[in-house]
Coordinates of C-alpha atoms and ligand atoms in Angstrom, one line a residue:
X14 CA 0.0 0.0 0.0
X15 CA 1.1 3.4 -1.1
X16 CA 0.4 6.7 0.5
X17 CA 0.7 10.1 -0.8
X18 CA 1.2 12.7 1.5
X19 CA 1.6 15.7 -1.1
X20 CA -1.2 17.8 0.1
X21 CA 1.2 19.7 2.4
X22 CA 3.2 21.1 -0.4
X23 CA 3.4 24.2 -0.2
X24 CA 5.1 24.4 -4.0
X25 CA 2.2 25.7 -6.2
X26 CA 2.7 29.4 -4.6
X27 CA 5.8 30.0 -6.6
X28 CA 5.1 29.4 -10.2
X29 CA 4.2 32.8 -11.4
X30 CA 7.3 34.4 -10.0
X31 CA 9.0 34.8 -12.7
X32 CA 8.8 37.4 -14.6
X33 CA 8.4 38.4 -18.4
X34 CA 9.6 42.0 -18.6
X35 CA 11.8 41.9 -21.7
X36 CA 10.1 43.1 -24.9
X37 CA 10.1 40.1 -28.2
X38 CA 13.2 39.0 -29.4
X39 CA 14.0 37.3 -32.8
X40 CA 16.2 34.6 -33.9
X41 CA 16.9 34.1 -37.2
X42 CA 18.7 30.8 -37.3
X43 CA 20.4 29.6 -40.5
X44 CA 20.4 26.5 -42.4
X45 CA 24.2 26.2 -42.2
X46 CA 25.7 26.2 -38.7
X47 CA 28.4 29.0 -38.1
X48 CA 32.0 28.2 -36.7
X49 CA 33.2 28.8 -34.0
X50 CA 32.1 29.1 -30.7
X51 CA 28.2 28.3 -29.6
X52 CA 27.4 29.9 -25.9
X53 CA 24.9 27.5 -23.9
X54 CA 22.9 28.5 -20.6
X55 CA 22.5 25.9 -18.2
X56 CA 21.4 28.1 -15.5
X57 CA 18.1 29.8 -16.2
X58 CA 18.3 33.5 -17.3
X59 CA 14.7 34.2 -16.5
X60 CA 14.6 36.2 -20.6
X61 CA 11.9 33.2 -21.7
X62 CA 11.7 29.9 -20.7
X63 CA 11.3 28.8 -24.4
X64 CA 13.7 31.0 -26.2
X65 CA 16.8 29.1 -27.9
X66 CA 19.0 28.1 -25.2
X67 CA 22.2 27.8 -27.8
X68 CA 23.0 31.1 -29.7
X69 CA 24.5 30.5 -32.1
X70 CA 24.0 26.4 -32.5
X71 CA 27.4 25.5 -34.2
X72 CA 28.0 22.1 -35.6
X73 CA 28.4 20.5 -32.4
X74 CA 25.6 22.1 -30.7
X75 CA 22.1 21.6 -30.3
X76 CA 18.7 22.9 -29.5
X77 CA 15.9 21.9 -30.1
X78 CA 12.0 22.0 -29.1
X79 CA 9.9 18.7 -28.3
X80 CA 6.3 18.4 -28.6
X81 CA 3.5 15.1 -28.5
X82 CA 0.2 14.0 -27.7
X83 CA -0.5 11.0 -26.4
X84 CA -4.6 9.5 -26.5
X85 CA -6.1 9.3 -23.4
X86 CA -9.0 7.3 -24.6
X87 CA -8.1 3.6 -23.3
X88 CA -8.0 1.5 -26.6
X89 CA -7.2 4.6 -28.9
X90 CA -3.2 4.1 -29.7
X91 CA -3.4 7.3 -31.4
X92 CA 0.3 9.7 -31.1
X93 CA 1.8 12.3 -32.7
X94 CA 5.6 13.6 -32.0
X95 CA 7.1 16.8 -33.6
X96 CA 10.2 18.1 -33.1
X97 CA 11.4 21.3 -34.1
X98 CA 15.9 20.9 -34.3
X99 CA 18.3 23.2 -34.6
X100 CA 21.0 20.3 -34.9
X101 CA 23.1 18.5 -37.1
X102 CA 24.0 14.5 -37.5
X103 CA 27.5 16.2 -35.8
X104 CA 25.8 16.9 -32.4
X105 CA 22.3 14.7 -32.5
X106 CA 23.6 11.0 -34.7
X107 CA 19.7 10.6 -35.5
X108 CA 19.6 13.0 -37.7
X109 CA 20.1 12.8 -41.5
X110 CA 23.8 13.0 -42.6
X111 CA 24.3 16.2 -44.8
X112 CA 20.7 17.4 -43.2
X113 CA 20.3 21.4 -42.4
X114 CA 20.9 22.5 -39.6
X115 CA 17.1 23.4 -39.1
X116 CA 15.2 20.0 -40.3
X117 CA 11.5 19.3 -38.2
X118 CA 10.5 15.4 -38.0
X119 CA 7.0 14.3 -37.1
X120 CA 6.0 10.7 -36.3
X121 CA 2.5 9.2 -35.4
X122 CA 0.5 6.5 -34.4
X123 CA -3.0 5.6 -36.2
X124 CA -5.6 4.5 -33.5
X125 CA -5.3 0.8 -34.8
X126 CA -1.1 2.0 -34.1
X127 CA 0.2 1.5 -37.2
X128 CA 3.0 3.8 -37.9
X129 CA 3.9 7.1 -39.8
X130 CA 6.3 9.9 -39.9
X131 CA 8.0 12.4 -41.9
X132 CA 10.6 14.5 -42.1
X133 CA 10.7 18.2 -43.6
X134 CA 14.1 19.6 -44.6
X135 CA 13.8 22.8 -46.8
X136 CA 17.4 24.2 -46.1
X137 CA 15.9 27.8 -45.4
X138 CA 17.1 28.3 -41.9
X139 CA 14.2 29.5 -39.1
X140 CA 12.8 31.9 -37.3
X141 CA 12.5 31.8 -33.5
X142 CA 10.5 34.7 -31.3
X143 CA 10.5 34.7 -27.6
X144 CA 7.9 36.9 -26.0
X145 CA 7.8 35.9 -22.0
X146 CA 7.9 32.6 -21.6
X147 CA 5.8 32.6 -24.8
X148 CA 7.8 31.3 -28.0
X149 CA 6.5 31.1 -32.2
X150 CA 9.2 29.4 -34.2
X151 CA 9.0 28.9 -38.3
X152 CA 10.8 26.3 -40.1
X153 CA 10.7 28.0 -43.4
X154 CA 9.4 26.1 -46.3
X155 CA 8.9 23.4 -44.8
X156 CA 5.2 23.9 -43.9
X157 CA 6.3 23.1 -40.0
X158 CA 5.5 26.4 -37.3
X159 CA 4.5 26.6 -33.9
X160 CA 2.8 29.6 -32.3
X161 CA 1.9 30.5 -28.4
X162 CA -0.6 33.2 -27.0
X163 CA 0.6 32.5 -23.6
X164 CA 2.7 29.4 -21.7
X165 CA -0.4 27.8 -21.1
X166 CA -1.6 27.9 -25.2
X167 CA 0.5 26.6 -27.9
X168 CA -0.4 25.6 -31.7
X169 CA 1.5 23.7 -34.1
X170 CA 0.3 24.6 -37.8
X171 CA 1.5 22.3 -40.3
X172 CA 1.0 22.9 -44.2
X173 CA 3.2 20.0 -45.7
X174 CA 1.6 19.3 -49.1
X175 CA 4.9 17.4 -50.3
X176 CA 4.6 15.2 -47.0
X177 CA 0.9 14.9 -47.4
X178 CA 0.4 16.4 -43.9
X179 CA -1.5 19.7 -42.9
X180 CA -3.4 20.9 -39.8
X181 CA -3.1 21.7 -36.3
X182 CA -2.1 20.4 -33.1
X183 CA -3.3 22.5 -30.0
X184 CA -2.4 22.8 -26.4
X185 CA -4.4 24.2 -23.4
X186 CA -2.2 23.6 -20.2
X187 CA -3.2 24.6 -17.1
X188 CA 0.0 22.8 -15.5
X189 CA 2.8 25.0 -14.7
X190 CA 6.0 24.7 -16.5
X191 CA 9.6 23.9 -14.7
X192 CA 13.0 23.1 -14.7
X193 CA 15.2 20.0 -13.5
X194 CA 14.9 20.9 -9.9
X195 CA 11.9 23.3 -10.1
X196 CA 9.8 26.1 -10.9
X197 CA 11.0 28.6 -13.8
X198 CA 12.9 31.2 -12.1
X199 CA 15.6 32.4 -12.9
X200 CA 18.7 31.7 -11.7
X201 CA 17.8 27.9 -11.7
X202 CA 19.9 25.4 -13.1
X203 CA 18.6 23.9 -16.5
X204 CA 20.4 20.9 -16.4
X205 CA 18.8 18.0 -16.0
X206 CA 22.5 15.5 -16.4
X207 CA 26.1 16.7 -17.1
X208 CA 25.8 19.7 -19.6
X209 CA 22.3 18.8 -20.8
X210 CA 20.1 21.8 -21.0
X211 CA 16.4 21.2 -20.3
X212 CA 13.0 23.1 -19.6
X213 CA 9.8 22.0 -19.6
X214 CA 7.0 24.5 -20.2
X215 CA 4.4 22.4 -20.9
X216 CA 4.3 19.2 -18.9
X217 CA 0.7 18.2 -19.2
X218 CA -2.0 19.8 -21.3
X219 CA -5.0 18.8 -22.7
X220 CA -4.4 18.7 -26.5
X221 CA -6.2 18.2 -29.6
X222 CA -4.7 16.7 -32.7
X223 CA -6.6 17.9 -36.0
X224 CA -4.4 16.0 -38.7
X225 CA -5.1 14.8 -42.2
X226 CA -2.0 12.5 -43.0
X227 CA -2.0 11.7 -46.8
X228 CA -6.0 11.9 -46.5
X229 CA -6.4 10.1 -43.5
X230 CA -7.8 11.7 -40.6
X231 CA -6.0 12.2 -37.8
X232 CA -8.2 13.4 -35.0
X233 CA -7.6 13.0 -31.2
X234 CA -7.7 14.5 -27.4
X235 CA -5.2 13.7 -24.8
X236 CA -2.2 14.6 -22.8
X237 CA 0.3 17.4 -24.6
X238 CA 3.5 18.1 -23.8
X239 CA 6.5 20.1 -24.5
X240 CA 10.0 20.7 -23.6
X241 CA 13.2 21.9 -24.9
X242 CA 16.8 20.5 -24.4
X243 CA 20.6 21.4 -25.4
X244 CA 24.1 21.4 -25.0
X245 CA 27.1 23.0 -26.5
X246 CA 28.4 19.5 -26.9
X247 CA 27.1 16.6 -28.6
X248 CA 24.1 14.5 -27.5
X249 CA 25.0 11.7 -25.6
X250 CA 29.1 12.3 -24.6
X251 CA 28.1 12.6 -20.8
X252 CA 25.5 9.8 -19.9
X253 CA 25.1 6.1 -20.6
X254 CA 21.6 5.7 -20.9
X255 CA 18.0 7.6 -19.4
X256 CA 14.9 7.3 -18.9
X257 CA 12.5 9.8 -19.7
X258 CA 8.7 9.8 -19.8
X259 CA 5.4 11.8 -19.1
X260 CA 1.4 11.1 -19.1
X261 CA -1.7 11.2 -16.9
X262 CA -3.6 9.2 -14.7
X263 CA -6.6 9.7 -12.6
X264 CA -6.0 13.7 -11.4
X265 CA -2.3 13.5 -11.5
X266 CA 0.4 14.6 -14.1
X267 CA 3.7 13.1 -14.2
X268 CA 7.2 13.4 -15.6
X269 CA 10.1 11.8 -14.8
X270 CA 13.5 11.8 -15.6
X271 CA 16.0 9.2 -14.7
X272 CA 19.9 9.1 -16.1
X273 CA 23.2 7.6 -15.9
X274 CA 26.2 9.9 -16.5
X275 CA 29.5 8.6 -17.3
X276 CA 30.8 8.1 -14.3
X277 CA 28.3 5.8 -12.9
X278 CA 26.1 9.0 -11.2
X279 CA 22.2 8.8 -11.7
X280 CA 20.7 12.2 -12.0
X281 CA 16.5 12.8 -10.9
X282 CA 14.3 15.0 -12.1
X283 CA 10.5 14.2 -11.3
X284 CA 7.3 16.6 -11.3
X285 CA 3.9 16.0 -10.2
X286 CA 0.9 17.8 -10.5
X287 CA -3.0 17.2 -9.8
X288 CA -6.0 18.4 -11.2
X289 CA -8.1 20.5 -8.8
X290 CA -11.1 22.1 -9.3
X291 CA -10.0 22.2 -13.2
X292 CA -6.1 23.5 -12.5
X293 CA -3.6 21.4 -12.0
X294 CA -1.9 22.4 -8.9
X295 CA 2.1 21.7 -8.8
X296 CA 2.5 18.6 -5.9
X297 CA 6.3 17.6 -6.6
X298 CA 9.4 19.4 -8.8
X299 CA 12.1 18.0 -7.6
X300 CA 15.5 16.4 -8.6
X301 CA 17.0 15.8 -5.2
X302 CA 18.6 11.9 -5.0
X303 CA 16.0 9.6 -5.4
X304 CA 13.0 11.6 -5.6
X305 CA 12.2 9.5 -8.8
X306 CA 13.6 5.9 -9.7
X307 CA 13.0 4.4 -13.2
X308 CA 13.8 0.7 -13.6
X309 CA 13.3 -1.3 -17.0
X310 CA 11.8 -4.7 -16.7
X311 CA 12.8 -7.0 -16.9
X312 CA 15.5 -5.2 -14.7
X313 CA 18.6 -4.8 -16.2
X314 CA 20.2 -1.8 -15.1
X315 CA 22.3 -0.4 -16.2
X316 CA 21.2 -1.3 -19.8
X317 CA 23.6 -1.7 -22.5
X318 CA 23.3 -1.6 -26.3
X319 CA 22.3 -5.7 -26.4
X320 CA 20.0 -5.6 -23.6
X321 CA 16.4 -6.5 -24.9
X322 CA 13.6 -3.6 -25.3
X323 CA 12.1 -3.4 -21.7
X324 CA 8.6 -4.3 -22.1
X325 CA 7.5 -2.3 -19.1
X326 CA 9.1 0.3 -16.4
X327 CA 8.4 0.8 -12.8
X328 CA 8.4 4.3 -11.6
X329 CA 9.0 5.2 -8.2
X330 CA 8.2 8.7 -7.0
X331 CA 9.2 9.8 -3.7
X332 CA 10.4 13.4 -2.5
X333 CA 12.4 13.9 0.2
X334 CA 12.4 17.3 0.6
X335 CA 9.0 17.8 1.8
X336 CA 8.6 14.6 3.5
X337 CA 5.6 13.1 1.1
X338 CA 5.2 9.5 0.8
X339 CA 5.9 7.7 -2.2
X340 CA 3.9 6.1 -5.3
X341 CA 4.0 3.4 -7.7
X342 CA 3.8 3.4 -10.9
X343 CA 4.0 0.4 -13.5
X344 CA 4.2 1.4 -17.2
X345 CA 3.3 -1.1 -19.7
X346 CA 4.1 -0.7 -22.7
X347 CA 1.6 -1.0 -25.9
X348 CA 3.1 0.1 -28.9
X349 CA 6.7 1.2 -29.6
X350 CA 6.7 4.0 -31.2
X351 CA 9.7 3.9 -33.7
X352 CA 11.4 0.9 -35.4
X353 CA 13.6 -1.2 -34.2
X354 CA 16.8 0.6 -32.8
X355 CA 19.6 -0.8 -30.1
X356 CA 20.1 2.6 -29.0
X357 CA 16.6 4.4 -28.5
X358 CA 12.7 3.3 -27.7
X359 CA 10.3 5.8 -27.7
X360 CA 6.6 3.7 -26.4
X361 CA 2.6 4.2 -26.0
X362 CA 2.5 3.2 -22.6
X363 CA -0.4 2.3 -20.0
X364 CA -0.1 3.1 -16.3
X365 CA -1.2 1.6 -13.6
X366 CA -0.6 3.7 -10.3
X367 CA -1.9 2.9 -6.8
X368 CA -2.8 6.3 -5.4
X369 CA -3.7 6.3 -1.3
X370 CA -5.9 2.6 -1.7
X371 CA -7.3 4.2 -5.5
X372 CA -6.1 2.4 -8.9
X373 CA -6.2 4.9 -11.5
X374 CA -4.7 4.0 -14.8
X375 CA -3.6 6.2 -17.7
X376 CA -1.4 6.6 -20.7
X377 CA 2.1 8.3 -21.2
X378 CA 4.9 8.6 -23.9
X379 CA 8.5 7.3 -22.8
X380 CA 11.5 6.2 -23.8
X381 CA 14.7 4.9 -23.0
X382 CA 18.3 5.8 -24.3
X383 CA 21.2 3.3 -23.8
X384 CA 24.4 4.1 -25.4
X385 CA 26.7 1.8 -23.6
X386 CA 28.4 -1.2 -25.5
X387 CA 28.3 -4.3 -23.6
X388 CA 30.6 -4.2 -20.5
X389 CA 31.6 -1.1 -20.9
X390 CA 30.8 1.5 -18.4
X391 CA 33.3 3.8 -18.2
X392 CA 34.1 7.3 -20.4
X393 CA 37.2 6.1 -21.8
X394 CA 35.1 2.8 -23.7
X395 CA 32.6 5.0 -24.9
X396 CA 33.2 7.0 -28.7
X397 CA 30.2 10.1 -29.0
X398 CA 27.5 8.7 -31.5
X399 CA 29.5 5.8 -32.5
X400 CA 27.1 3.0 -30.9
X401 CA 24.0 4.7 -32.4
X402 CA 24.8 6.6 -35.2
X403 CA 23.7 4.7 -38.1
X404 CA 20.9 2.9 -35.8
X405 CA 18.4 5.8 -34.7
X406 CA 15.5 5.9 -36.7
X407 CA 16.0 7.2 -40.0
X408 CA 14.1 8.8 -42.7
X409 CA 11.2 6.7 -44.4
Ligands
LIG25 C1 30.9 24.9 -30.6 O1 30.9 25.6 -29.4 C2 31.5 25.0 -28.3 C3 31.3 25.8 -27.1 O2 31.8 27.1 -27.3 C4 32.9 24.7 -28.6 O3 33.5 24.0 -27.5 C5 33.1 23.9 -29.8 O4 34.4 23.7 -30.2 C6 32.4 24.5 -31.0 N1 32.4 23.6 -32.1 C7 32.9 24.0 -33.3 C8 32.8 22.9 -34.4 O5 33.4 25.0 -33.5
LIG26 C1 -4.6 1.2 -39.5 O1 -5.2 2.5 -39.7 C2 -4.6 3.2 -40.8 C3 -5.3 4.6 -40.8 O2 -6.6 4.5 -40.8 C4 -4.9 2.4 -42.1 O3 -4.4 3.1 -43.2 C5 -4.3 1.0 -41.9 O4 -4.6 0.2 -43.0 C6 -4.7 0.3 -40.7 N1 -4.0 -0.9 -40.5 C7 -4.5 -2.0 -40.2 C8 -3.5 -3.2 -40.0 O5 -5.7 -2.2 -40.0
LIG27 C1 -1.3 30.9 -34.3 O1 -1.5 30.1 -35.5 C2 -2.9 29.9 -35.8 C3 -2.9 29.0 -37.0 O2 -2.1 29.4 -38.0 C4 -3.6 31.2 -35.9 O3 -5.0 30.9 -36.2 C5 -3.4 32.0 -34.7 O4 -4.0 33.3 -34.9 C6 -2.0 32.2 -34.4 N1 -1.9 32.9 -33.1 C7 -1.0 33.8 -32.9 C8 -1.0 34.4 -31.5 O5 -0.3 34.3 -33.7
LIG28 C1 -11.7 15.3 -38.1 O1 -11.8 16.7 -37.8 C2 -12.1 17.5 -39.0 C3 -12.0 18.9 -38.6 O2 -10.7 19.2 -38.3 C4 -13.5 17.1 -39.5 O3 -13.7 17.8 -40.7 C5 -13.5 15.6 -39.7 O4 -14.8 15.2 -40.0 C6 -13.1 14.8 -38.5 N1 -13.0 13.4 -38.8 C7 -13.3 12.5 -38.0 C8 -13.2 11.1 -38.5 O5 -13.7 12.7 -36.9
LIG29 C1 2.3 9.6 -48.0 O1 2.3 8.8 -49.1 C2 3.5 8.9 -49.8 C3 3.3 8.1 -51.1 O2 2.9 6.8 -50.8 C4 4.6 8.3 -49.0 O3 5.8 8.4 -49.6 C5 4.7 9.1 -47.7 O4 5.6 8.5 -46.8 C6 3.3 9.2 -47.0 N1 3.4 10.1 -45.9 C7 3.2 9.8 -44.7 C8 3.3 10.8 -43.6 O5 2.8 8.6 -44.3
LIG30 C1 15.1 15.6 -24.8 O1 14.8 15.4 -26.1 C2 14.1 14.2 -26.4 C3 14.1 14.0 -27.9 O2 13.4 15.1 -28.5 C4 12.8 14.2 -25.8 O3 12.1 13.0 -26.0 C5 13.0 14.3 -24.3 O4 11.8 14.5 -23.7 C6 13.8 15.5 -24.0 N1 14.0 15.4 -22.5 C7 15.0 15.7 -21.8 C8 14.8 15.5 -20.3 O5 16.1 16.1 -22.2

C-alpha cells in the first residue's frame, strides 16, 4: 500500500514568480551552422523559458523544441511527436547526414497503431520569437511552425503538401512549467544531467490533434506536452543511458526523468501535478537523489546496447524534501513508437498507479536511451554517436 502525503506542499505558490519584462526577441537561425564558438545556458536567465537556449547552434551544438500527444481514450493508440531541431547528424547522430541544420520530423501513431512519420528539410534556416515565456518558431518552407498566445496555449500549424500532412495540433495547459529541480525562475539550473540543457514549459496539457495525413484523418484528445533541451556538446558524450517519460492518470500529471552519466552518477528530475477544481496544482518538482527511480523490466540496469527492449518500467516517486510518501507506478508498454533501434525506444505506454488505496490507470509517452556497449561503463570505452549513429531511426 502506497500513501501520498503531497497535500502539504506548499510548491504551487511559486510558479508565477517569474517574470516576463523583456520586450520580443528574434532569432533568425540559419540553415548552415556558423563556426566557431556556440554559448549555452545551463542556468536559467529568467529572458523566456522557451527561447533558444544555444546562440548561435554551431556544428556540435544543439537545440531543439519537443512536442506530443498521447490518446487518453483507453484503446485509442493514437500519437503524434514533432520536433522542431536546430542540430546536425554532428551533435544529435539521429539526424540525416548532410541534413540542415534546421530539419523538423514528425511521427504518429493511427488509433489501430500502425505507424507514420515524416521529415521536412527545406534548407531555409528558421525563425524563433521569444515573447515571456511565450515562443512562435517557423521552419521556413517546410510547412512546419508553432505559435503561443501564452505558456499555457500553444499551436503547431503544419501545411506540408509534399509530405501529405496539414493541420493543427493545440495545447491548453493549465499545469505549470519547470526546470530539472523546479519552478522557472531564474537563476535555476537547466540541467537535467552533465551539460544537458532542459525546460519544460508544458508538462501536461489537454491537447487536440486535427491532422489529415496523406487523407487520413488524424483526429484525437489527450495529454500534450512540451520541452526543450541542449548542450554545446554533442548528444549523448556525458550519460550512458536515461529514462524519460510523461502522461496522466486519474487527477495526476507526471514526468520523470531518470539518467546515468558517465561516471556511474544517476541524476532525478520528477514533477507531479494534480487536477483540482479544473487547474492542476504543482505537488512535486524535484531532482533531489532519489526523488524519482525508473527501472526497466525485466530489470537490467544499467542497460547496455544488447540488452532486450524493456517491455514495461516501474516508476518510483518519492520526494524527500517535503517529506511526502511515495507512489507506484507500473508502465506497460503497448506500442513502440519507432522501429527497431539498439540505442533508442520511444513507447505508447499504460499506467497503472496505486494512489492512497485508489487504482487509477492512464497513458504516457516514454523512452529509454542506452548508449553503452556491452561491458563497458566507463568514459574512456565510450566513442560520442558511434554506438548509435547509423541505428536511430531514419528517414522513411
Ligand atoms: C561549438 O561551441 C562549443 C562551445 O563554445 C565549442 O567548445 C566547440 O568547439 C564549438 N564547435 C565547433 C565545431 O566550432
Ligand atoms: C490502421 O489504420 C490506418 C489509418 O486509418 C490504415 O491506413 C491502416 O490500413 C490500418 N492498419 C491495419 C492493419 O488495419
Ligand atoms: C497561431 O497560429 C494559428 C494557426 O495558423 C492562428 O490561427 C493563430 O491566430 C496564431 N496565433 C497567434 C498568437 O499568432
Ligand atoms: C476530423 O476533424 C475534422 C475537422 O478538423 C473534421 O472535418 C472531420 O470530419 C473529423 N474526422 C473524423 C473522422 O472525426
Ligand atoms: C504519404 O504517401 C507517400 C506516397 O505513398 C509516402 O511516400 C509518404 O511516406 C506518405 N506520408 C506519410 C506521412 O505517411
Ligand atoms: C530531450 O529530447 C528528447 C528528444 O526530442 C525528448 O524525447 C525528451 O523529452 C527531452 N527530454 C530531456 C529531459 O532532455
Amino acid at each position: 500500500m502506497v500513501h501520498l502525503g503531497f497535500a502539504t506542499l506548499l510548491l504551487g505558490v511559486s510558479v508565477a514568480a517569474h517574470k516576463h519584462t523583456a520586450s520580443p526577441k528574434t532569432y533568425h537561425i540559419p540553415s548552415v551552422p556558423p563556426s566557431g564558438p556556440s554559448k549555452a545556458q545551463f542556468a536559467y536567465d529568467g529572458l523566456g523559458a522557451d527561447a533558444p537556449k544555444v546562440v548561435p547552434v554551431n556544428s556540435t551544438s544543439f537545440d531543439w523544441w519537443y512536442f506530443d500527444v498521447v490518446s487518453t481514450d483507453p484503446g485509442d493508440l493514437s500519437s503524434v511527436v514533432v520536433t522542431f531541431f536546430t542540430s546536425t547528424a554532428t551533435a544529435f547522430p539521429s539526424l540525416d547526414e548532410g541534413g540542415s541544420l534546421t530539419p523538423v520530423r514528425i511521427w504518429g501513431s493511427y488509433p489501430n497503431g500502425t505507424l507514420w512519420e515524416a521529415i521536412g528539410d527545406s534548407g531555409k534556416g528558421a525563425t524563433v520569437v521569444a515573447d515571456g515565456d511565450s515562443s512562435s518558431g517557423v521552419w521556413h518552407g517546410t510547412g512546419f511552425s508553432w505559435n503561443s498566445t501564452s505558456p499555457s496555449t500553444y499551436t503547431i500549424t503544419i501545411d506540408a503538401a509534399e509530405l501529405g500532412i496539414s493541420g493543427t495540433i493545440d495545447f491548453h495547459s493549465s499545469s505549470p512549467g519547470h526546470l530539472p529541480c523546479g519552478p522557472i525562475e531564474a537563476e535555476c539550473t537547466t540541467e537535467v544531467g552533465p551539460r544537458i540543457g532542459w525546460v519544460n514549459p508544458v508538462p501536461d496539457s489537454d491537447a487536440s490533434v486535427h491532422l489529415r495525413v496523406n487523407g487520413t484523418h488524424v483526429n484525437f484528445t489527450g495529454a500534450g506536452y512540451h520541452d526543450k533541451n541542449w548542450s554545446d556538446i554533442p548528444f549523448g558524450a556525458t550519460f550512458q543511458s536515461w529514462y524519460w517519460g510523461h502522461g496522466r492518470f486519474g487527477p495526476y500529471s507526471i514526468v520523470w526523468f531518470d539518467l546515468l552519466d558517465n561516471d556511474g552518477k544517476e541524476h532525478f528530475s520528477v514533477y507531479l501535478a494534480e487536477l483540482e477544481h479544473k487547474t492542476r496544482k504543482l505537488r512535486v518538482a524535484s531532482c533531489t537523489a532519489g526523488s524519482v527511480k525508473v527501472r526497466p523490466q525485466p530489470n537490467v540496469y544499467p542497460p547496455h546496447l544488447t540488452t532486450p527492449d524493456p517491455t514495461g518500467y516501474n516508476i518510483a516517486v518519492k520526494d524527500h524534501d517535503y517529506g511526502a510518501g511515495s507512489i507506484d507506478i507500473q508502465a506497460t508498454v503497448l506500442l513502440p513508437l519507432v522501429g527497431a533501434n539498439p540505442a533508442y525506444t520511444r513507447s505508447f505506454a499504460k499506467l497503472t498507479a496505486e494512489v492512497e488505496g485508489k487504482t487509477y490507470e492512464g497513458t504516457a509517452v516514454l523512452e529509454q536511451f542506452k548508449l553503452r556497449p556491452y561491458g563497458c561503463c566507463s568514459r574512456t570505452n565510450y566513442k560520442i554517436g558511434i554506438p548509435f549513429k547509423h541505428h536511430l531511426p531514419g528517414p522513411k
